[in-house]
Amino acid sequence: MKSNRVLRTPGGLSVRLDVRAATVVALLLLAALTASVLLIGTGDFPISAGDVLKTLAGGGNAGQEFIVNELRLPRVLVGLLVGASLGLGGALFQAVTRNPLGSPDVLGLGQGATAGALVMIVLFSGSAAQVTLGALVGGLATGLAIYLLAWKRGVHGYRLVLVGIGVSAIVTAVNGYLLTVSDIVDAARAVVWMTGSLSGRDWAQVRPLLWLCAVLVPLVLANARALRMMEMGDDVSNALGVRVERVRALLMVAAVLLTATATAAAGPVSFVALTAPQLARRLTRSPGPNLLSSLCMGAALLVSADWISQRAFGADQLPVGVVTGVLGGVYLLWLLVTERKAGRI
């Protein structure tokens, strides 16, 4: 079977279809939906997958309707949207920097969002909504600072990574200071948030994530062709008619918004943005940013990690950020060893 096919419409429009990439996207969507159904059925009151599907279709009893639609469905939707946002944001950062380590985890956006949340928790004893707003503002401010500090007649990928690592170290130190001056109650609350968790998420977190994805995902995918050309270098891209700095700035803003909003909703869930694009690239074996497959991989990874944590340790006993941190740390070590053997680092 050919890996690429050209589809032609009666109007004369032709579209190139990568069969393997399309198959991977379909399988990842199926995996994410399957894990979501299993996750909805997992908890102190277990529900079979068949009953979950029946309840989602409107055929469950009153108890199942309440548990599925009011308690568990919002949490799963937040997991899907956060994972998708982190996967897509990570793919954008790695494509713009042309570096497999160029993810929000390394660049310090998660730490910036954490700083904003800690300010609201430690200094103002803010509510959950205020903590979410603080995390969003902190992530956006950190992204803007990194972009401005890395600017020198344009933004070079490695310069962006180096500046991000430096900003990350500074913000991490600030976060440590905020924890040391906080009282024990606020410190405990802050540590729970910093771990990254889907516990207690409801429809209030679903709606802003859904609106953001509805706006930004089509915008990003519309610029996928230009982003792929930019991987050949700025000079070649400019020669092909791509307005490099404009596209780069637009996609960086989109990536920062996706990452900051995801962090505000679920806390700094580590390593999803780093691993999802790389795993998607290895599955599709396709050059380019692999935006759609990275989005689906992020969603599948996060809901699967949450299901694993609940099955292994019980509901809400182990935050999902711990699971993704362990899995992501192992993957990062493997990636560093592989890159070193290839002579790229």
Coordinates of C-alpha atoms in Angstrom, one line a residue:
M1 CA 0.0 0.0 0.0
K2 CA 1.3 3.4 -0.9
S3 CA 2.1 5.7 2.0
N4 CA 0.8 8.8 0.2
R5 CA -2.3 9.2 -2.0
V6 CA -3.8 12.1 -3.8
L7 CA -7.5 12.7 -3.5
R8 CA -9.2 14.7 -6.2
T9 CA -12.6 16.4 -5.9
P10 CA -15.0 16.9 -8.8
G11 CA -14.2 20.6 -8.7
G12 CA -10.5 19.9 -9.5
L13 CA -9.2 20.3 -5.9
S14 CA -6.5 17.8 -5.0
V15 CA -5.3 16.9 -1.5
R16 CA -2.3 14.7 -0.6
L17 CA -3.2 12.2 2.0
D18 CA -0.6 10.4 4.1
V19 CA -2.2 7.1 4.7
R20 CA 0.0 6.0 7.6
A21 CA -0.4 9.3 9.4
A22 CA -4.2 9.2 8.9
T23 CA -4.2 5.7 10.2
V24 CA -2.2 6.7 13.3
V25 CA -4.5 9.6 14.0
A26 CA -7.5 7.3 13.8
L27 CA -6.0 4.7 16.1
L28 CA -4.9 7.4 18.6
L29 CA -8.5 8.8 18.6
L30 CA -9.8 5.4 19.2
A31 CA -7.3 4.8 22.1
A32 CA -8.2 8.2 23.7
L33 CA -12.0 7.5 23.5
T34 CA -11.5 3.9 24.8
A35 CA -9.4 5.1 27.7
S36 CA -12.0 7.8 28.4
V37 CA -14.9 5.3 28.6
L38 CA -12.8 3.1 30.9
L39 CA -11.8 6.1 33.0
I40 CA -15.5 7.2 33.4
G41 CA -16.3 3.7 34.7
T42 CA -13.5 3.7 37.2
G43 CA -13.9 4.9 40.8
D44 CA -15.5 4.1 44.1
F45 CA -18.6 3.2 42.3
P46 CA -17.5 1.1 39.2
I47 CA -19.6 1.2 36.1
S48 CA -19.1 -1.2 33.2
A49 CA -18.1 0.2 29.8
G50 CA -21.5 -0.8 28.3
D51 CA -23.4 1.1 31.0
V52 CA -21.1 4.1 30.6
L53 CA -22.0 4.2 26.9
K54 CA -25.7 3.7 27.6
T55 CA -25.7 6.5 30.2
L56 CA -23.9 8.9 27.8
A57 CA -26.6 8.1 25.2
G58 CA -29.2 9.0 27.8
G59 CA -30.3 5.5 28.8
G60 CA -28.9 5.2 32.3
N61 CA -30.7 5.3 35.7
A62 CA -30.7 8.4 37.9
G63 CA -27.6 7.3 39.9
Q64 CA -25.6 6.5 36.8
E65 CA -26.7 9.8 35.1
F66 CA -25.4 11.8 38.1
I67 CA -22.1 9.9 38.5
V68 CA -21.3 9.8 34.8
N69 CA -22.5 13.2 33.5
E70 CA -21.9 15.4 36.6
L71 CA -18.9 13.9 38.4
R72 CA -16.7 11.9 36.0
L73 CA -17.4 13.2 32.4
P74 CA -16.1 16.8 33.1
R75 CA -12.9 15.4 34.6
V76 CA -12.4 13.2 31.5
L77 CA -13.1 16.0 29.1
V78 CA -10.6 18.3 31.0
G79 CA -8.1 15.4 30.6
L80 CA -8.7 15.1 26.9
L81 CA -8.6 18.9 26.3
V82 CA -5.5 19.4 28.5
G83 CA -3.7 16.5 26.9
A84 CA -4.6 17.7 23.4
S85 CA -3.5 21.3 24.2
L86 CA -0.2 20.2 25.7
G87 CA 0.5 17.8 22.8
L88 CA -0.2 20.5 20.1
G89 CA 1.7 23.2 22.1
G90 CA 4.7 20.9 22.5
A91 CA 4.7 20.1 18.7
L92 CA 4.6 23.8 17.9
F93 CA 7.5 24.6 20.2
Q94 CA 9.6 21.7 18.9
A95 CA 8.9 22.7 15.3
V96 CA 9.7 26.4 15.9
T97 CA 12.9 25.7 17.8
R98 CA 13.7 22.7 15.5
N99 CA 14.8 20.9 18.7
P100 CA 13.3 17.8 20.3
L101 CA 13.9 19.3 23.8
G102 CA 12.1 22.6 22.9
S103 CA 9.0 21.9 24.9
P104 CA 7.1 24.0 27.5
D105 CA 8.5 21.8 30.2
V106 CA 12.1 22.8 29.3
L107 CA 11.4 26.4 28.3
G108 CA 9.9 27.3 31.6
L109 CA 6.2 28.0 30.7
G110 CA 5.0 25.5 33.3
Q111 CA 7.2 27.1 35.9
G112 CA 5.9 30.5 34.9
A113 CA 2.3 29.4 35.3
T114 CA 3.2 27.8 38.6
A115 CA 4.7 31.1 39.8
G116 CA 1.4 32.9 38.9
A117 CA -0.6 30.3 40.8
L118 CA 1.7 30.5 43.8
V119 CA 1.4 34.2 44.0
M120 CA -2.3 33.9 44.2
I121 CA -2.2 31.1 46.8
V122 CA 0.7 32.3 49.0
L123 CA 0.3 36.1 48.9
F124 CA -3.5 36.5 48.4
S125 CA -5.0 33.2 49.6
G126 CA -6.9 33.2 46.3
S127 CA -9.9 31.1 45.4
A128 CA -9.7 28.3 42.8
A129 CA -10.8 30.8 40.1
Q130 CA -8.2 33.3 41.1
V131 CA -5.5 30.6 41.2
T132 CA -6.5 29.6 37.7
L133 CA -6.3 33.2 36.5
G134 CA -2.9 33.7 38.1
A135 CA -1.5 30.6 36.4
L136 CA -2.8 31.8 33.1
V137 CA -1.3 35.2 33.5
G138 CA 2.0 33.8 34.8
G139 CA 2.3 31.4 31.8
L140 CA 1.6 34.2 29.3
A141 CA 4.0 36.6 30.9
T142 CA 6.8 34.0 30.9
G143 CA 6.2 33.2 27.3
L144 CA 6.3 36.9 26.3
A145 CA 9.5 37.4 28.4
I146 CA 11.2 34.4 26.7
Y147 CA 10.2 35.6 23.2
L148 CA 11.4 39.2 23.8
L149 CA 14.7 38.1 25.4
A150 CA 15.4 35.7 22.5
W151 CA 14.7 38.3 19.8
K152 CA 17.6 39.5 17.8
R153 CA 16.7 40.2 14.2
G154 CA 14.3 37.3 14.6
V155 CA 14.1 34.3 16.9
H156 CA 16.5 31.5 16.5
G157 CA 15.5 28.1 17.7
Y158 CA 18.6 27.3 19.9
R159 CA 18.6 30.8 21.3
L160 CA 15.0 30.4 22.3
V161 CA 15.8 27.1 24.1
L162 CA 18.8 28.6 25.9
V163 CA 16.8 31.7 27.0
G164 CA 13.9 29.5 28.1
I165 CA 16.2 27.3 30.2
G166 CA 17.6 30.4 31.9
V167 CA 14.2 31.9 32.6
S168 CA 13.0 28.5 33.9
A169 CA 15.9 28.4 36.4
I170 CA 15.0 32.0 37.6
V171 CA 11.3 31.3 37.9
T172 CA 12.0 27.9 39.7
A173 CA 14.0 29.8 42.3
V174 CA 11.2 32.3 42.8
N175 CA 8.7 29.4 43.2
G176 CA 11.0 27.9 45.9
Y177 CA 11.1 31.2 47.7
L178 CA 7.3 31.6 47.6
L179 CA 7.0 28.1 49.2
T180 CA 9.4 28.9 52.0
V181 CA 7.6 32.0 53.1
S182 CA 4.1 30.5 53.0
D183 CA 2.3 29.0 56.0
I184 CA 1.9 25.2 56.2
V185 CA -1.8 25.3 54.9
D186 CA -1.0 27.4 51.8
A187 CA 2.2 25.4 51.2
A188 CA 0.3 22.1 51.2
R189 CA -2.3 23.5 48.9
A190 CA 0.4 24.8 46.5
V191 CA 2.3 21.5 46.4
V192 CA -0.9 19.6 45.5
W193 CA -1.5 22.1 42.6
M194 CA 2.1 21.9 41.5
T195 CA 1.9 18.2 41.1
G196 CA -0.7 18.4 38.3
S197 CA -4.1 16.7 38.9
L198 CA -7.5 16.2 37.3
S199 CA -9.2 15.6 40.7
G200 CA -12.2 17.8 41.3
R201 CA -12.4 19.2 37.8
D202 CA -15.9 20.2 36.7
W203 CA -17.7 22.0 33.8
A204 CA -16.2 25.3 34.8
Q205 CA -12.8 24.1 33.5
V206 CA -14.2 22.4 30.5
R207 CA -15.8 25.4 28.8
P208 CA -12.8 27.8 28.5
L209 CA -10.6 24.9 27.3
L210 CA -13.2 23.9 24.7
W211 CA -13.6 27.5 23.4
L212 CA -9.8 27.9 23.2
C213 CA -9.3 24.7 21.3
A214 CA -12.2 25.5 19.0
V215 CA -10.4 28.8 18.0
L216 CA -6.7 27.9 18.1
V217 CA -6.7 24.4 16.7
P218 CA -8.1 25.4 13.2
L219 CA -5.8 28.4 13.2
V220 CA -2.7 26.3 13.9
L221 CA -3.6 23.6 11.4
A222 CA -4.2 26.3 8.7
N223 CA -0.5 27.3 9.2
A224 CA 0.8 23.7 9.2
R225 CA 2.1 24.0 5.6
A226 CA 4.0 27.2 6.3
L227 CA 5.4 25.6 9.5
R228 CA 6.6 22.6 7.5
M229 CA 8.4 24.9 5.0
M230 CA 10.1 26.8 7.9
E231 CA 11.8 23.6 8.9
M232 CA 14.0 24.0 5.8
G233 CA 15.4 27.3 7.2
D234 CA 14.3 30.9 7.2
D235 CA 16.1 31.8 4.0
V236 CA 14.4 29.0 2.0
S237 CA 11.0 29.7 3.6
N238 CA 11.3 33.4 2.7
A239 CA 12.2 32.5 -0.8
L240 CA 9.0 30.3 -1.0
G241 CA 6.9 33.2 0.1
V242 CA 6.4 32.4 3.8
R243 CA 6.4 35.4 6.1
V244 CA 8.6 33.6 8.6
E245 CA 8.6 36.0 11.6
R246 CA 4.8 36.6 11.3
V247 CA 4.0 32.9 11.2
R248 CA 6.5 32.1 14.0
A249 CA 5.1 34.8 16.2
L250 CA 1.5 33.7 15.6
L251 CA 2.3 30.1 16.3
M252 CA 4.3 30.9 19.4
V253 CA 1.4 32.9 20.8
A254 CA -0.9 30.0 20.0
A255 CA 1.5 27.5 21.7
V256 CA 1.8 29.7 24.8
L257 CA -2.0 30.2 25.1
L258 CA -2.6 26.4 24.7
T259 CA 0.1 25.5 27.3
A260 CA -0.8 28.3 29.8
T261 CA -4.6 27.5 29.7
A262 CA -3.9 23.7 30.0
T263 CA -1.7 24.4 33.0
A264 CA -4.2 26.7 34.6
A265 CA -6.9 24.0 34.3
A266 CA -4.9 21.0 35.6
G267 CA -1.7 22.3 37.0
P268 CA 1.8 21.7 35.5
V269 CA 1.3 18.2 34.2
S270 CA 4.8 17.3 33.2
F271 CA 6.3 15.8 30.1
V272 CA 3.1 15.4 28.0
A273 CA 4.2 18.3 25.8
L274 CA 7.7 16.8 25.5
T275 CA 6.8 13.2 24.7
A276 CA 3.6 13.4 22.7
P277 CA 5.1 15.0 19.6
Q278 CA 8.1 12.7 19.6
L279 CA 6.0 9.6 20.0
A280 CA 3.6 10.8 17.3
R281 CA 6.5 11.4 14.9
R282 CA 7.9 7.9 15.5
L283 CA 4.5 6.3 14.8
T284 CA 3.7 8.3 11.7
R285 CA 7.3 8.2 10.4
S286 CA 6.4 11.4 8.7
P287 CA 8.6 14.6 8.4
G288 CA 7.1 17.9 9.5
P289 CA 5.5 19.0 12.8
N290 CA 2.8 16.2 12.9
L291 CA 0.4 18.6 14.6
L292 CA -2.8 16.6 14.4
S293 CA -1.2 13.3 15.5
S294 CA 0.6 15.1 18.4
L295 CA -2.7 16.5 19.5
C296 CA -4.3 13.1 19.6
M297 CA -1.3 11.5 21.2
G298 CA -1.4 14.1 24.0
A299 CA -5.1 13.4 24.7
A300 CA -4.5 9.7 24.7
L301 CA -1.5 9.9 27.0
L302 CA -3.1 12.0 29.6
V303 CA -6.4 10.1 30.0
S304 CA -4.5 6.8 29.9
A305 CA -2.1 8.0 32.7
D306 CA -5.1 9.1 34.8
W307 CA -6.8 5.7 34.3
I308 CA -3.5 3.9 35.2
S309 CA -3.2 6.0 38.4
Q310 CA -6.8 5.3 39.5
R311 CA -6.6 1.6 38.7
A312 CA -3.3 1.1 40.5
F313 CA -3.8 3.4 43.5
G314 CA -7.5 4.2 43.7
A315 CA -9.5 7.3 42.9
D316 CA -7.6 10.6 43.7
Q317 CA -4.8 8.8 45.6
L318 CA -2.1 9.5 43.0
P319 CA -2.2 12.7 40.9
V320 CA -1.9 12.2 37.2
G321 CA 1.2 14.5 37.1
V322 CA 3.2 11.9 39.1
V323 CA 2.4 9.2 36.5
T324 CA 3.3 11.4 33.5
G325 CA 6.4 12.6 35.4
V326 CA 7.7 9.1 35.9
L327 CA 6.9 8.0 32.3
G328 CA 8.2 11.2 30.8
G329 CA 11.4 11.1 32.8
V330 CA 12.2 7.6 31.5
Y331 CA 11.5 8.8 28.0
L332 CA 13.7 11.9 28.4
L333 CA 16.6 9.8 29.5
W334 CA 16.1 7.5 26.5
L335 CA 15.9 10.5 24.2
L336 CA 19.1 12.0 25.6
V337 CA 21.0 8.8 25.2
T338 CA 19.7 8.3 21.6
E339 CA 20.6 11.9 20.6
R340 CA 24.1 11.6 22.1
K341 CA 24.7 8.3 20.3
A342 CA 23.6 10.0 17.1
G343 CA 26.1 12.9 17.7
R344 CA 23.4 15.6 17.9
I345 CA 24.2 16.6 21.5

